């Protein structure tokens, strides 16, 4: 299993604003198996679990490793992995991570939680990040060589850098 790709589905979910069921189309493109099988119930599960996954990122970013792991273990209990080969039209065999007939949320979350759990074991929860720009606060996985990333993207890093630069200039203008 490509745990890295699964971990990224957790990031995608945390960063997707969910206020109404239609918002899930940002995660599942029309025509996909997921899109065609989504229910109202899935939306509720995604919303609740999104909060828990965000907490895992916050705990990891704050250095609360054991707490992040404890929450992941609870999530592994709630969304167990049970691999199965599936083919929606028998010409496209591929893996599903939950049992036959599982809901879209069960399938998606089993993969996402599994991916994040393997990430913790491989790299440590300090690699979980929350963007340092409070207006953004998107979650990310820090793949930098020295675990030094503070922002979700170049865009947020540049914006913060420019703002800090302007603040310094203002301060020195006042001092001068
Ligand atoms: Zn499938
Ligand atoms: Zn950001």
PDB file of C-alpha atoms and ligand atoms in Angstrom:
ATOM      1  CA  UNK A   1       0.000   0.000   0.000  1.00  0.00           C
ATOM      2  CA  UNK A   2       1.216   3.484  -0.835  1.00  0.00           C
ATOM      3  CA  UNK A   3       0.959   4.874   2.686  1.00  0.00           C
ATOM      4  CA  UNK A   4       2.272   8.265   1.591  1.00  0.00           C
ATOM      5  CA  UNK A   5      -0.601   8.765  -0.826  1.00  0.00           C
ATOM      6  CA  UNK A   6      -3.014   7.663   1.914  1.00  0.00           C
ATOM      7  CA  UNK A   7      -1.477  10.125   4.395  1.00  0.00           C
ATOM      8  CA  UNK A   8      -2.073  12.846   1.833  1.00  0.00           C
ATOM      9  CA  UNK A   9      -5.766  12.012   1.726  1.00  0.00           C
ATOM     10  CA  UNK A  10      -5.857  12.872   5.446  1.00  0.00           C
ATOM     11  CA  UNK A  11      -4.282  16.248   4.675  1.00  0.00           C
ATOM     12  CA  UNK A  12      -6.765  16.817   1.858  1.00  0.00           C
ATOM     13  CA  UNK A  13      -9.702  16.109   4.160  1.00  0.00           C
ATOM     14  CA  UNK A  14      -8.437  18.373   6.956  1.00  0.00           C
ATOM     15  CA  UNK A  15      -7.961  21.211   4.469  1.00  0.00           C
ATOM     16  CA  UNK A  16     -11.347  20.910   2.795  1.00  0.00           C
ATOM     17  CA  UNK A  17     -13.961  23.319   4.208  1.00  0.00           C
ATOM     18  CA  UNK A  18     -17.070  21.243   5.010  1.00  0.00           C
ATOM     19  CA  UNK A  19     -20.184  23.246   5.688  1.00  0.00           C
ATOM     20  CA  UNK A  20     -22.634  21.367   3.486  1.00  0.00           C
ATOM     21  CA  UNK A  21     -22.698  17.928   1.796  1.00  0.00           C
ATOM     22  CA  UNK A  22     -21.931  19.457  -1.607  1.00  0.00           C
ATOM     23  CA  UNK A  23     -18.517  20.521  -0.305  1.00  0.00           C
ATOM     24  CA  UNK A  24     -17.441  16.878  -0.526  1.00  0.00           C
ATOM     25  CA  UNK A  25     -17.288  17.228  -4.310  1.00  0.00           C
ATOM     26  CA  UNK A  26     -13.976  19.019  -3.706  1.00  0.00           C
ATOM     27  CA  UNK A  27     -12.622  15.659  -2.562  1.00  0.00           C
ATOM     28  CA  UNK A  28     -14.490  13.354  -4.931  1.00  0.00           C
ATOM     29  CA  UNK A  29     -14.811  14.245  -8.564  1.00  0.00           C
ATOM     30  CA  UNK A  30     -18.135  13.617 -10.298  1.00  0.00           C
ATOM     31  CA  UNK A  31     -18.219  10.160 -11.855  1.00  0.00           C
ATOM     32  CA  UNK A  32     -15.931   8.578  -9.244  1.00  0.00           C
ATOM     33  CA  UNK A  33     -17.126   5.623  -7.167  1.00  0.00           C
ATOM     34  CA  UNK A  34     -16.969   7.804  -4.049  1.00  0.00           C
ATOM     35  CA  UNK A  35     -18.991  10.606  -5.579  1.00  0.00           C
ATOM     36  CA  UNK A  36     -21.723   8.200  -6.679  1.00  0.00           C
ATOM     37  CA  UNK A  37     -21.996   6.495  -3.288  1.00  0.00           C
ATOM     38  CA  UNK A  38     -21.834   9.420  -0.865  1.00  0.00           C
ATOM     39  CA  UNK A  39     -24.672   9.711   1.651  1.00  0.00           C
ATOM     40  CA  UNK A  40     -25.758  12.344   4.182  1.00  0.00           C
ATOM     41  CA  UNK A  41     -24.421  10.076   6.874  1.00  0.00           C
ATOM     42  CA  UNK A  42     -20.970  10.123   5.257  1.00  0.00           C
ATOM     43  CA  UNK A  43     -20.993  13.889   5.435  1.00  0.00           C
ATOM     44  CA  UNK A  44     -21.513  13.796   9.214  1.00  0.00           C
ATOM     45  CA  UNK A  45     -18.764  11.227   9.688  1.00  0.00           C
ATOM     46  CA  UNK A  46     -16.355  13.233   7.522  1.00  0.00           C
ATOM     47  CA  UNK A  47     -17.101  16.406   9.462  1.00  0.00           C
ATOM     48  CA  UNK A  48     -16.600  14.832  12.886  1.00  0.00           C
ATOM     49  CA  UNK A  49     -13.478  12.956  11.863  1.00  0.00           C
ATOM     50  CA  UNK A  50     -12.034  15.990  10.134  1.00  0.00           C
ATOM     51  CA  UNK A  51     -11.918  17.685  13.557  1.00  0.00           C
ATOM     52  CA  UNK A  52     -10.140  14.694  15.085  1.00  0.00           C
ATOM     53  CA  UNK A  53      -7.593  14.554  12.271  1.00  0.00           C
ATOM     54  CA  UNK A  54      -6.941  18.268  12.606  1.00  0.00           C
ATOM     55  CA  UNK A  55      -6.300  17.668  16.316  1.00  0.00           C
ATOM     56  CA  UNK A  56      -3.692  15.045  15.398  1.00  0.00           C
ATOM     57  CA  UNK A  57      -1.887  17.614  13.234  1.00  0.00           C
ATOM     58  CA  UNK A  58      -2.078  20.245  15.984  1.00  0.00           C
ATOM     59  CA  UNK A  59      -0.786  17.823  18.619  1.00  0.00           C
ATOM     60  CA  UNK A  60       2.080  16.747  16.381  1.00  0.00           C
ATOM     61  CA  UNK A  61       2.976  20.351  15.537  1.00  0.00           C
ATOM     62  CA  UNK A  62       2.946  21.206  19.259  1.00  0.00           C
ATOM     63  CA  UNK A  63       5.327  18.365  20.114  1.00  0.00           C
ATOM     64  CA  UNK A  64       2.671  16.315  21.912  1.00  0.00           C
ATOM     65  CA  UNK A  65       3.776  13.111  20.295  1.00  0.00           C
ATOM     66  CA  UNK A  66       2.169  10.637  22.719  1.00  0.00           C
ATOM     67  CA  UNK A  67      -1.192  12.410  22.521  1.00  0.00           C
ATOM     68  CA  UNK A  68      -1.092  12.410  18.715  1.00  0.00           C
ATOM     69  CA  UNK A  69      -0.366   8.673  18.759  1.00  0.00           C
ATOM     70  CA  UNK A  70      -3.143   7.973  21.288  1.00  0.00           C
ATOM     71  CA  UNK A  71      -5.676   9.758  19.085  1.00  0.00           C
ATOM     72  CA  UNK A  72      -4.437   7.899  16.005  1.00  0.00           C
ATOM     73  CA  UNK A  73      -4.845   4.599  17.832  1.00  0.00           C
ATOM     74  CA  UNK A  74      -8.442   5.509  18.676  1.00  0.00           C
ATOM     75  CA  UNK A  75      -9.015   6.429  15.025  1.00  0.00           C
ATOM     76  CA  UNK A  76      -7.503   3.101  13.904  1.00  0.00           C
ATOM     77  CA  UNK A  77     -10.069   1.361  16.117  1.00  0.00           C
ATOM     78  CA  UNK A  78     -12.891   3.397  14.625  1.00  0.00           C
ATOM     79  CA  UNK A  79     -11.785   2.977  11.000  1.00  0.00           C
ATOM     80  CA  UNK A  80     -10.087  -0.403  10.683  1.00  0.00           C
ATOM     81  CA  UNK A  81      -8.242  -1.436   7.535  1.00  0.00           C
ATOM     82  CA  UNK A  82      -9.419  -4.591   5.817  1.00  0.00           C
ATOM     83  CA  UNK A  83      -7.840  -4.845   2.374  1.00  0.00           C
ATOM     84  CA  UNK A  84      -9.853  -6.300  -0.483  1.00  0.00           C
ATOM     85  CA  UNK A  85      -9.409  -6.471  -4.237  1.00  0.00           C
ATOM     86  CA  UNK A  86     -12.233  -4.734  -5.984  1.00  0.00           C
ATOM     87  CA  UNK A  87     -13.289  -4.144  -9.570  1.00  0.00           C
ATOM     88  CA  UNK A  88     -16.182  -1.916 -10.396  1.00  0.00           C
ATOM     89  CA  UNK A  89     -16.415  -3.348 -13.899  1.00  0.00           C
ATOM     90  CA  UNK A  90     -13.973  -6.334 -13.667  1.00  0.00           C
ATOM     91  CA  UNK A  91     -11.403  -4.668 -15.929  1.00  0.00           C
ATOM     92  CA  UNK A  92      -9.958  -2.363 -13.298  1.00  0.00           C
ATOM     93  CA  UNK A  93      -8.880  -4.503 -10.330  1.00  0.00           C
ATOM     94  CA  UNK A  94      -7.652  -2.293  -7.520  1.00  0.00           C
ATOM     95  CA  UNK A  95      -7.398  -2.319  -3.751  1.00  0.00           C
ATOM     96  CA  UNK A  96     -10.022  -1.114  -1.374  1.00  0.00           C
ATOM     97  CA  UNK A  97      -9.040  -0.859   2.275  1.00  0.00           C
ATOM     98  CA  UNK A  98     -12.365  -1.811   3.835  1.00  0.00           C
ATOM     99  CA  UNK A  99     -14.762  -4.704   3.589  1.00  0.00           C
ATOM    100  CA  UNK A 100     -17.370  -5.123   0.897  1.00  0.00           C
ATOM    101  CA  UNK A 101     -20.288  -2.747   1.180  1.00  0.00           C
ATOM    102  CA  UNK A 102     -18.425  -0.279   3.392  1.00  0.00           C
ATOM    103  CA  UNK A 103     -19.468   3.347   3.194  1.00  0.00           C
ATOM    104  CA  UNK A 104     -17.449   5.973   1.346  1.00  0.00           C
ATOM    105  CA  UNK A 105     -16.401   7.570   4.636  1.00  0.00           C
ATOM    106  CA  UNK A 106     -15.292   4.213   6.113  1.00  0.00           C
ATOM    107  CA  UNK A 107     -13.212   3.510   3.020  1.00  0.00           C
ATOM    108  CA  UNK A 108     -11.660   6.951   2.820  1.00  0.00           C
ATOM    109  CA  UNK A 109     -10.948   7.270   6.543  1.00  0.00           C
ATOM    110  CA  UNK A 110      -9.457   3.789   6.927  1.00  0.00           C
ATOM    111  CA  UNK A 111      -6.906   4.751   4.276  1.00  0.00           C
ATOM    112  CA  UNK A 112      -6.283   8.234   5.653  1.00  0.00           C
ATOM    113  CA  UNK A 113      -5.802   7.094   9.256  1.00  0.00           C
ATOM    114  CA  UNK A 114      -3.604   4.186   8.160  1.00  0.00           C
ATOM    115  CA  UNK A 115      -1.447   6.531   6.078  1.00  0.00           C
ATOM    116  CA  UNK A 116      -0.974   8.992   8.932  1.00  0.00           C
ATOM    117  CA  UNK A 117      -0.201   6.190  11.367  1.00  0.00           C
ATOM    118  CA  UNK A 118       2.564   4.820   9.167  1.00  0.00           C
ATOM    119  CA  UNK A 119       3.847   8.372   8.767  1.00  0.00           C
ATOM    120  CA  UNK A 120       4.151   8.729  12.553  1.00  0.00           C
ATOM    121  CA  UNK A 121       6.083   5.480  12.817  1.00  0.00           C
ATOM    122  CA  UNK A 122       8.401   6.386   9.928  1.00  0.00           C
ATOM    123  CA  UNK A 123       9.029  10.069  10.563  1.00  0.00           C
ATOM    124  CA  UNK A 124       7.509  11.060  13.939  1.00  0.00           C
ATOM    125  CA  UNK A 125       4.560  13.344  14.606  1.00  0.00           C
ATOM    126  CA  UNK A 126       6.859  16.406  14.607  1.00  0.00           C
ATOM    127  CA  UNK A 127       6.490  16.085  10.839  1.00  0.00           C
ATOM    128  CA  UNK A 128       2.805  17.014  11.170  1.00  0.00           C
ATOM    129  CA  UNK A 129       2.390  20.736  10.658  1.00  0.00           C
ATOM    130  CA  UNK A 130      -0.217  23.467  10.846  1.00  0.00           C
ATOM    131  CA  UNK A 131       0.472  26.591   8.774  1.00  0.00           C
ATOM    132  CA  UNK A 132       2.014  29.339  10.953  1.00  0.00           C
ATOM    133  CA  UNK A 133      -0.224  31.925   9.284  1.00  0.00           C
ATOM    134  CA  UNK A 134      -3.254  31.899  11.608  1.00  0.00           C
ATOM    135  CA  UNK A 135      -5.537  33.099   8.786  1.00  0.00           C
ATOM    136  CA  UNK A 136      -4.589  29.960   6.857  1.00  0.00           C
ATOM    137  CA  UNK A 137      -3.959  27.191   9.422  1.00  0.00           C
ATOM    138  CA  UNK A 138      -3.953  24.483   6.765  1.00  0.00           C
ATOM    139  CA  UNK A 139      -2.442  21.142   7.755  1.00  0.00           C
ATOM    140  CA  UNK A 140       0.603  19.746   5.960  1.00  0.00           C
ATOM    141  CA  UNK A 141       3.181  16.982   6.112  1.00  0.00           C
ATOM    142  CA  UNK A 142       6.687  18.377   6.521  1.00  0.00           C
ATOM    143  CA  UNK A 143       8.996  16.654   4.053  1.00  0.00           C
ATOM    144  CA  UNK A 144      11.811  19.204   4.362  1.00  0.00           C
ATOM    145  CA  UNK A 145      15.258  17.741   5.020  1.00  0.00           C
ATOM    146  CA  UNK A 146      15.611  19.327   8.454  1.00  0.00           C
ATOM    147  CA  UNK A 147      11.979  19.368   9.606  1.00  0.00           C
ATOM    148  CA  UNK A 148      11.944  23.163   9.428  1.00  0.00           C
ATOM    149  CA  UNK A 149       8.851  23.915   7.425  1.00  0.00           C
ATOM    150  CA  UNK A 150       6.449  26.398   9.093  1.00  0.00           C
ATOM    151  CA  UNK A 151       3.984  27.191   6.336  1.00  0.00           C
ATOM    152  CA  UNK A 152       1.629  25.082   4.235  1.00  0.00           C
ATOM    153  CA  UNK A 153       2.916  26.564   0.970  1.00  0.00           C
ATOM    154  CA  UNK A 154       5.389  28.933  -0.668  1.00  0.00           C
ATOM    155  CA  UNK A 155       2.534  31.376  -0.986  1.00  0.00           C
ATOM    156  CA  UNK A 156       1.943  31.577   2.789  1.00  0.00           C
ATOM    157  CA  UNK A 157       5.689  31.713   3.496  1.00  0.00           C
ATOM    158  CA  UNK A 158       6.155  34.623   1.091  1.00  0.00           C
ATOM    159  CA  UNK A 159       3.142  36.502   2.441  1.00  0.00           C
ATOM    160  CA  UNK A 160       4.429  36.160   6.026  1.00  0.00           C
ATOM    161  CA  UNK A 161       7.919  37.191   4.959  1.00  0.00           C
ATOM    162  CA  UNK A 162       6.651  40.333   3.225  1.00  0.00           C
ATOM    163  CA  UNK A 163       4.466  41.229   6.235  1.00  0.00           C
ATOM    164  CA  UNK A 164       7.406  40.815   8.632  1.00  0.00           C
ATOM    165  CA  UNK A 165       9.589  42.912   6.376  1.00  0.00           C
ATOM    166  CA  UNK A 166       7.017  45.732   6.280  1.00  0.00           C
ATOM    167  CA  UNK A 167       6.620  45.596  10.071  1.00  0.00           C
ATOM    168  CA  UNK A 168      10.372  45.923  10.516  1.00  0.00           C
ATOM    169  CA  UNK A 169      10.459  48.882   8.149  1.00  0.00           C
ATOM    170  CA  UNK A 170       7.645  50.616  10.011  1.00  0.00           C
ATOM    171  CA  UNK A 171       9.378  49.992  13.316  1.00  0.00           C
ATOM    172  CA  UNK A 172      12.686  51.409  12.104  1.00  0.00           C
ATOM    173  CA  UNK A 173      10.919  54.425  10.540  1.00  0.00           C
ATOM    174  CA  UNK A 174       9.329  55.152  13.937  1.00  0.00           C
ATOM    175  CA  UNK A 175      12.650  54.663  15.723  1.00  0.00           C
ATOM    176  CA  UNK A 176      14.469  56.901  13.241  1.00  0.00           C
TER     177      UNK A 176
HETATM  178 ZN1  LIG B   1     -12.886   1.053  -6.162  1.00  0.00          ZN
HETATM  179 ZN1  LIG B   2      -0.808  28.430   4.768  1.00  0.00          ZN
END
